[in-house]
PDB file of C-alpha atoms in Angstrom:
ATOM      1  CA  MET A   1      -0.077  -0.299  -0.104  1.00 49.00           C
ATOM      2  CA  HIS A   2       1.541   3.257  -1.179  1.00 49.00           C
ATOM      3  CA  THR A   3       1.769   6.511   1.511  1.00 49.00           C
ATOM      4  CA  GLN A   4       0.075   9.926   0.697  1.00 49.00           C
ATOM      5  CA  SER A   5       3.725  10.919   0.078  1.00 48.00           C
ATOM      6  CA  GLU A   6       4.872   8.021  -2.182  1.00 49.00           C
ATOM      7  CA  GLN A   7       1.504   9.087  -3.809  1.00 51.00           C
ATOM      8  CA  GLU A   8       2.288  12.495  -4.684  1.00 56.00           C
ATOM      9  CA  LYS A   9       5.761  11.890  -5.925  1.00 59.00           C
ATOM     10  CA  ALA A  10       4.570   9.477  -8.634  1.00 85.00           C
ATOM     11  CA  PRO A  11       3.776  10.192 -11.998  1.00 93.00           C
ATOM     12  CA  ARG A  12       0.296  10.871 -12.691  1.00 94.00           C
ATOM     13  CA  TRP A  13      -2.041  11.554 -15.275  1.00 95.00           C
ATOM     14  CA  TYR A  14      -3.709  15.514 -15.930  1.00 94.00           C
ATOM     15  CA  LEU A  15      -6.227  16.585 -17.954  1.00 93.00           C
ATOM     16  CA  LEU A  16      -4.847  18.789 -20.799  1.00 94.00           C
ATOM     17  CA  ALA A  17      -6.755  21.578 -22.989  1.00 94.00           C
ATOM     18  CA  SER A  18      -5.405  22.076 -26.196  1.00 96.00           C
ATOM     19  CA  LYS A  19      -6.569  24.910 -28.498  1.00 95.00           C
ATOM     20  CA  ALA A  20      -9.484  24.386 -31.333  1.00 94.00           C
ATOM     21  CA  LYS A  21      -8.392  21.356 -34.322  1.00 94.00           C
ATOM     22  CA  GLU A  22      -5.088  21.490 -32.983  1.00 96.00           C
ATOM     23  CA  GLU A  23      -4.961  18.458 -30.559  1.00 96.00           C
ATOM     24  CA  ASP A  24      -2.244  16.377 -32.869  1.00 96.00           C
ATOM     25  CA  ARG A  25      -0.303  19.381 -32.789  1.00 97.00           C
ATOM     26  CA  ALA A  26      -0.034  19.483 -29.314  1.00 97.00           C
ATOM     27  CA  LEU A  27       0.182  16.029 -28.432  1.00 97.00           C
ATOM     28  CA  LEU A  28       2.784  15.879 -31.306  1.00 97.00           C
ATOM     29  CA  ASN A  29       4.971  18.954 -29.508  1.00 97.00           C
ATOM     30  CA  LEU A  30       4.860  17.918 -25.642  1.00 96.00           C
ATOM     31  CA  LYS A  31       6.352  14.726 -27.300  1.00 96.00           C
ATOM     32  CA  GLU A  32       8.789  16.557 -28.346  1.00 96.00           C
ATOM     33  CA  GLN A  33       9.525  18.173 -25.422  1.00 95.00           C
ATOM     34  CA  GLY A  34       9.744  14.328 -23.554  1.00 95.00           C
ATOM     35  CA  TYR A  35       6.270  14.806 -21.698  1.00 95.00           C
ATOM     36  CA  THR A  36       4.157  11.414 -21.954  1.00 96.00           C
ATOM     37  CA  ALA A  37       0.959  12.415 -23.044  1.00 97.00           C
ATOM     38  CA  TYR A  38      -2.340  10.296 -25.080  1.00 97.00           C
ATOM     39  CA  LEU A  39      -4.461  11.825 -27.240  1.00 96.00           C
ATOM     40  CA  PRO A  40      -7.591   9.327 -27.613  1.00 93.00           C
ATOM     41  CA  ILE A  41      -8.774   9.149 -30.752  1.00 93.00           C
ATOM     42  CA  VAL A  42     -11.956   6.755 -32.586  1.00 87.00           C
ATOM     43  CA  GLU A  43     -12.722   6.023 -36.587  1.00 83.00           C
ATOM     44  CA  ARG A  44     -16.411   8.228 -37.141  1.00 77.00           C
ATOM     45  CA  GLU A  45     -18.188   8.469 -39.328  1.00 69.00           C
ATOM     46  CA  HIS A  46     -19.019  11.627 -41.273  1.00 69.00           C
ATOM     47  CA  ARG A  47     -21.602  12.608 -44.703  1.00 69.00           C
ATOM     48  CA  ARG A  48     -19.313  15.134 -47.054  1.00 74.00           C
ATOM     49  CA  ARG A  49     -20.986  16.004 -50.465  1.00 75.00           C
ATOM     50  CA  GLY A  50     -23.440  13.432 -49.789  1.00 71.00           C
ATOM     51  CA  LYS A  51     -21.274  10.341 -49.395  1.00 73.00           C
ATOM     52  CA  LEU A  52     -19.963   8.799 -45.819  1.00 69.00           C
ATOM     53  CA  THR A  53     -16.209   8.977 -45.633  1.00 77.00           C
ATOM     54  CA  MET A  54     -14.541   7.139 -42.158  1.00 79.00           C
ATOM     55  CA  ARG A  55     -11.971   9.564 -39.990  1.00 84.00           C
ATOM     56  CA  VAL A  56     -10.235   9.222 -37.725  1.00 89.00           C
ATOM     57  CA  GLU A  57     -10.644  12.338 -34.863  1.00 90.00           C
ATOM     58  CA  PRO A  58     -10.118  12.455 -31.186  1.00 92.00           C
ATOM     59  CA  LEU A  59     -12.397  10.859 -28.499  1.00 87.00           C
ATOM     60  CA  PHE A  60     -12.585  13.862 -26.400  1.00 89.00           C
ATOM     61  CA  PRO A  61     -12.685  17.215 -29.040  1.00 91.00           C
ATOM     62  CA  ARG A  62      -9.718  20.046 -27.467  1.00 93.00           C
ATOM     63  CA  TYR A  63      -8.859  17.230 -24.771  1.00 94.00           C
ATOM     64  CA  LEU A  64      -5.730  15.004 -23.549  1.00 95.00           C
ATOM     65  CA  PHE A  65      -3.981  13.749 -21.385  1.00 95.00           C
ATOM     66  CA  ILE A  66      -0.526  13.877 -20.041  1.00 96.00           C
ATOM     67  CA  ARG A  67       1.191  11.662 -16.882  1.00 96.00           C
ATOM     68  CA  LEU A  68       3.768  14.783 -14.926  1.00 94.00           C
ATOM     69  CA  ASP A  69       4.894  14.584 -11.565  1.00 91.00           C
ATOM     70  CA  LYS A  70       4.125  17.475  -9.177  1.00 83.00           C
ATOM     71  CA  LYS A  71       7.682  17.545  -7.382  1.00 82.00           C
ATOM     72  CA  SER A  72      10.078  16.803 -10.711  1.00 83.00           C
ATOM     73  CA  ASP A  73       8.414  17.589 -14.411  1.00 86.00           C
ATOM     74  CA  GLU A  74       8.595  21.097 -15.236  1.00 87.00           C
ATOM     75  CA  TRP A  75       5.307  22.266 -15.829  1.00 89.00           C
ATOM     76  CA  ALA A  76       6.123  25.756 -17.259  1.00 89.00           C
ATOM     77  CA  PRO A  77       6.460  25.400 -20.704  1.00 93.00           C
ATOM     78  CA  ILE A  78       3.408  22.958 -20.896  1.00 93.00           C
ATOM     79  CA  ARG A  79       1.663  26.785 -21.029  1.00 90.00           C
ATOM     80  CA  SER A  80       2.876  27.949 -24.207  1.00 93.00           C
ATOM     81  CA  THR A  81       3.610  24.643 -26.090  1.00 95.00           C
ATOM     82  CA  PHE A  82       2.013  25.220 -29.765  1.00 96.00           C
ATOM     83  CA  GLY A  83      -1.166  24.034 -29.988  1.00 96.00           C
ATOM     84  CA  VAL A  84      -1.964  23.737 -25.697  1.00 96.00           C
ATOM     85  CA  SER A  85      -4.635  25.705 -24.176  1.00 94.00           C
ATOM     86  CA  GLY A  86      -3.782  24.905 -20.587  1.00 92.00           C
ATOM     87  CA  LEU A  87      -4.371  22.670 -18.330  1.00 92.00           C
ATOM     88  CA  VAL A  88      -8.016  21.409 -16.423  1.00 89.00           C
ATOM     89  CA  ARG A  89      -7.649  23.349 -13.049  1.00 84.00           C
ATOM     90  CA  PHE A  90     -10.266  23.066 -10.728  1.00 75.00           C
ATOM     91  CA  GLY A  91     -10.519  25.964  -7.494  1.00 66.00           C
ATOM     92  CA  SER A  92      -7.281  28.283  -6.982  1.00 57.00           C
ATOM     93  CA  LYS A  93      -6.657  29.803 -10.298  1.00 57.00           C
ATOM     94  CA  HIS A  94      -2.840  30.362  -9.253  1.00 54.00           C
ATOM     95  CA  SER A  95      -0.869  28.078  -7.107  1.00 51.00           C
ATOM     96  CA  GLU A  96       2.062  27.586  -7.304  1.00 56.00           C
ATOM     97  CA  ASP A  97       2.463  23.865  -5.654  1.00 56.00           C
ATOM     98  CA  HIS A  98      -0.105  22.431  -8.225  1.00 60.00           C
ATOM     99  CA  SER A  99      -3.011  22.194  -5.856  1.00 64.00           C
ATOM    100  CA  GLY A 100      -6.111  23.027  -7.852  1.00 77.00           C
ATOM    101  CA  TYR A 101      -5.130  20.228 -10.905  1.00 85.00           C
ATOM    102  CA  ILE A 102      -6.730  17.366  -9.834  1.00 84.00           C
ATOM    103  CA  PRO A 103      -4.615  13.864 -11.445  1.00 90.00           C
ATOM    104  CA  ILE A 104      -6.721  11.559 -13.546  1.00 91.00           C
ATOM    105  CA  PRO A 105      -6.818   8.200 -11.301  1.00 92.00           C
ATOM    106  CA  ASP A 106      -4.557   5.413 -14.282  1.00 93.00           C
ATOM    107  CA  ALA A 107      -7.557   3.355 -14.371  1.00 91.00           C
ATOM    108  CA  VAL A 108      -9.850   5.349 -16.262  1.00 90.00           C
ATOM    109  CA  ILE A 109      -6.148   5.340 -18.620  1.00 92.00           C
ATOM    110  CA  GLU A 110      -5.787   1.890 -18.785  1.00 91.00           C
ATOM    111  CA  LEU A 111     -10.273   1.343 -19.479  1.00 86.00           C
ATOM    112  CA  LEU A 112      -9.220   3.800 -22.207  1.00 87.00           C
ATOM    113  CA  ARG A 113      -6.708   2.143 -23.569  1.00 89.00           C
ATOM    114  CA  SER A 114      -8.363  -1.448 -23.321  1.00 85.00           C
ATOM    115  CA  HIS A 115     -11.050  -0.029 -26.345  1.00 82.00           C
ATOM    116  CA  GLU A 116      -7.781   0.308 -28.785  1.00 86.00           C
ATOM    117  CA  ASP A 117      -7.070  -2.003 -31.413  1.00 86.00           C
ATOM    118  CA  GLU A 118      -4.083  -2.558 -33.017  1.00 89.00           C
ATOM    119  CA  ASN A 119      -4.106   0.537 -34.426  1.00 90.00           C
ATOM    120  CA  GLY A 120      -4.540   2.643 -31.145  1.00 91.00           C
ATOM    121  CA  ILE A 121      -8.007   3.634 -32.271  1.00 88.00           C
ATOM    122  CA  HIS A 122     -10.918   3.946 -30.255  1.00 81.00           C
ATOM    123  CA  GLN A 123     -13.469   1.448 -31.289  1.00 68.00           C
ATOM    124  CA  LEU A 124     -16.039   2.029 -28.775  1.00 57.00           C
ATOM    125  CA  GLU A 125     -18.858   1.678 -31.016  1.00 51.00           C
ATOM    126  CA  LYS A 126     -18.186  -1.787 -31.636  1.00 44.00           C
ATOM    127  CA  ALA A 127     -18.844  -2.654 -27.712  1.00 43.00           C
ATOM    128  CA  LYS A 128     -21.687  -4.650 -27.004  1.00 53.00           C
ATOM    129  CA  TRP A 129     -22.903  -1.685 -24.301  1.00 69.00           C
ATOM    130  CA  PHE A 130     -26.395  -3.061 -23.712  1.00 78.00           C
ATOM    131  CA  LYS A 131     -28.069  -6.658 -24.341  1.00 80.00           C
ATOM    132  CA  GLU A 132     -31.603  -6.967 -26.199  1.00 84.00           C
ATOM    133  CA  GLY A 133     -34.046  -6.398 -23.645  1.00 87.00           C
ATOM    134  CA  ASP A 134     -32.219  -3.395 -21.611  1.00 88.00           C
ATOM    135  CA  LYS A 135     -33.862  -0.450 -20.255  1.00 89.00           C
ATOM    136  CA  VAL A 136     -32.728   2.297 -21.737  1.00 88.00           C
ATOM    137  CA  ARG A 137     -32.506   6.670 -21.187  1.00 86.00           C
ATOM    138  CA  VAL A 138     -32.537   8.477 -23.661  1.00 85.00           C
ATOM    139  CA  THR A 139     -29.659  10.969 -23.280  1.00 81.00           C
ATOM    140  CA  SER A 140     -30.358  13.634 -25.315  1.00 79.00           C
ATOM    141  CA  GLY A 141     -32.325  15.234 -29.027  1.00 77.00           C
ATOM    142  CA  PRO A 142     -35.254  15.475 -29.033  1.00 78.00           C
ATOM    143  CA  PHE A 143     -36.612  12.202 -26.930  1.00 83.00           C
ATOM    144  CA  ALA A 144     -34.170  13.257 -24.381  1.00 82.00           C
ATOM    145  CA  GLU A 145     -35.506  12.066 -21.180  1.00 84.00           C
ATOM    146  CA  LEU A 146     -37.433   9.038 -22.121  1.00 87.00           C
ATOM    147  CA  GLU A 147     -36.729   5.799 -21.620  1.00 88.00           C
ATOM    148  CA  GLY A 148     -37.448   2.677 -24.116  1.00 89.00           C
ATOM    149  CA  VAL A 149     -36.214  -0.010 -23.985  1.00 90.00           C
ATOM    150  CA  PHE A 150     -33.466  -1.207 -25.930  1.00 87.00           C
ATOM    151  CA  VAL A 151     -33.834  -3.626 -29.448  1.00 87.00           C
ATOM    152  CA  VAL A 152     -30.255  -3.678 -31.162  1.00 83.00           C
ATOM    153  CA  ASP A 153     -27.418  -2.158 -33.332  1.00 77.00           C
ATOM    154  CA  ASP A 154     -25.832  -1.526 -36.345  1.00 69.00           C
ATOM    155  CA  GLY A 155     -22.198  -2.319 -34.995  1.00 62.00           C
ATOM    156  CA  LYS A 156     -21.876   0.932 -35.709  1.00 62.00           C
ATOM    157  CA  HIS A 157     -22.649   3.788 -34.218  1.00 69.00           C
ATOM    158  CA  ARG A 158     -26.536   3.401 -34.091  1.00 76.00           C
ATOM    159  CA  SER A 159     -29.212   1.733 -31.825  1.00 83.00           C
ATOM    160  CA  MET A 160     -33.146   1.236 -32.205  1.00 84.00           C
ATOM    161  CA  ILE A 161     -35.228   1.007 -29.044  1.00 88.00           C
ATOM    162  CA  LEU A 162     -39.122   0.696 -27.939  1.00 88.00           C
ATOM    163  CA  LEU A 163     -40.108   3.539 -26.701  1.00 87.00           C
ATOM    164  CA  ASP A 164     -44.057   3.925 -25.752  1.00 81.00           C
ATOM    165  CA  MET A 165     -44.798   7.006 -27.190  1.00 72.00           C
ATOM    166  CA  MET A 166     -48.724   8.202 -27.115  1.00 69.00           C
ATOM    167  CA  GLY A 167     -50.183   4.598 -26.171  1.00 74.00           C
ATOM    168  CA  LYS A 168     -48.450   3.196 -28.893  1.00 79.00           C
ATOM    169  CA  GLN A 169     -44.767   1.646 -28.545  1.00 82.00           C
ATOM    170  CA  GLN A 170     -42.165   2.907 -31.697  1.00 82.00           C
ATOM    171  CA  HIS A 171     -39.180   1.723 -32.486  1.00 86.00           C
ATOM    172  CA  ILE A 172     -36.672   4.542 -32.277  1.00 84.00           C
ATOM    173  CA  THR A 173     -32.600   4.583 -34.200  1.00 85.00           C
ATOM    174  CA  LEU A 174     -30.756   6.792 -32.475  1.00 83.00           C
ATOM    175  CA  GLU A 175     -27.229   7.682 -32.035  1.00 80.00           C
ATOM    176  CA  SER A 176     -25.542   4.589 -29.758  1.00 79.00           C
ATOM    177  CA  SER A 177     -23.892   7.678 -27.942  1.00 77.00           C
ATOM    178  CA  GLN A 178     -27.154   9.027 -26.858  1.00 78.00           C
ATOM    179  CA  LEU A 179     -27.715   5.952 -24.753  1.00 83.00           C
ATOM    180  CA  ALA A 180     -27.755   5.452 -21.272  1.00 82.00           C
ATOM    181  CA  ALA A 181     -28.672   2.496 -18.551  1.00 80.00           C
ATOM    182  CA  THR A 182     -31.955   3.210 -16.457  1.00 78.00           C
ATOM    183  CA  LYS A 183     -31.207   3.251 -12.898  1.00 66.00           C
ATOM    184  CA  TYR A 184     -33.458   0.095 -13.165  1.00 58.00           C
ATOM    185  CA  ASN A 185     -31.726  -2.638 -15.490  1.00 48.00           C
TER     186      ASN A 185
END
């Protein structure tokens, strides 16, 4: 078991904000400076001129992770790194001891990496989050906060659910990211 002081000395993951559309630039420049950084990426469908194309993009637009030691790493150069907006801070804005930066548990990074394929691309849409018959809640869009029953996913980004609307059961197809498990599953 690690003591509090041992945990304070160990490198930890922190959340870093990039400038808009400059996540790759930030990652490259941080690595060139010797920092350990991680940018989770995912392949998503996009419609361009009527055609569906696949594009690799950040899983969390404008955010990446950086591994830092509070005692031995130089934090100041990070702010002036091309592509970086700054470290995400909670609380005090002018603390020199970095106490406003909340570490991200290693388990979160490990979980993110566990969903990557051999090319480092997240395969979240292929994960089976729900099984047929699970109760789900719509989290966004015109059907937000409605509850339904999961029917099937298309193996990519969309899922079909069964909603009870106006006394009738309706099959609705939504982005899989718009669904969450209900508390009563």
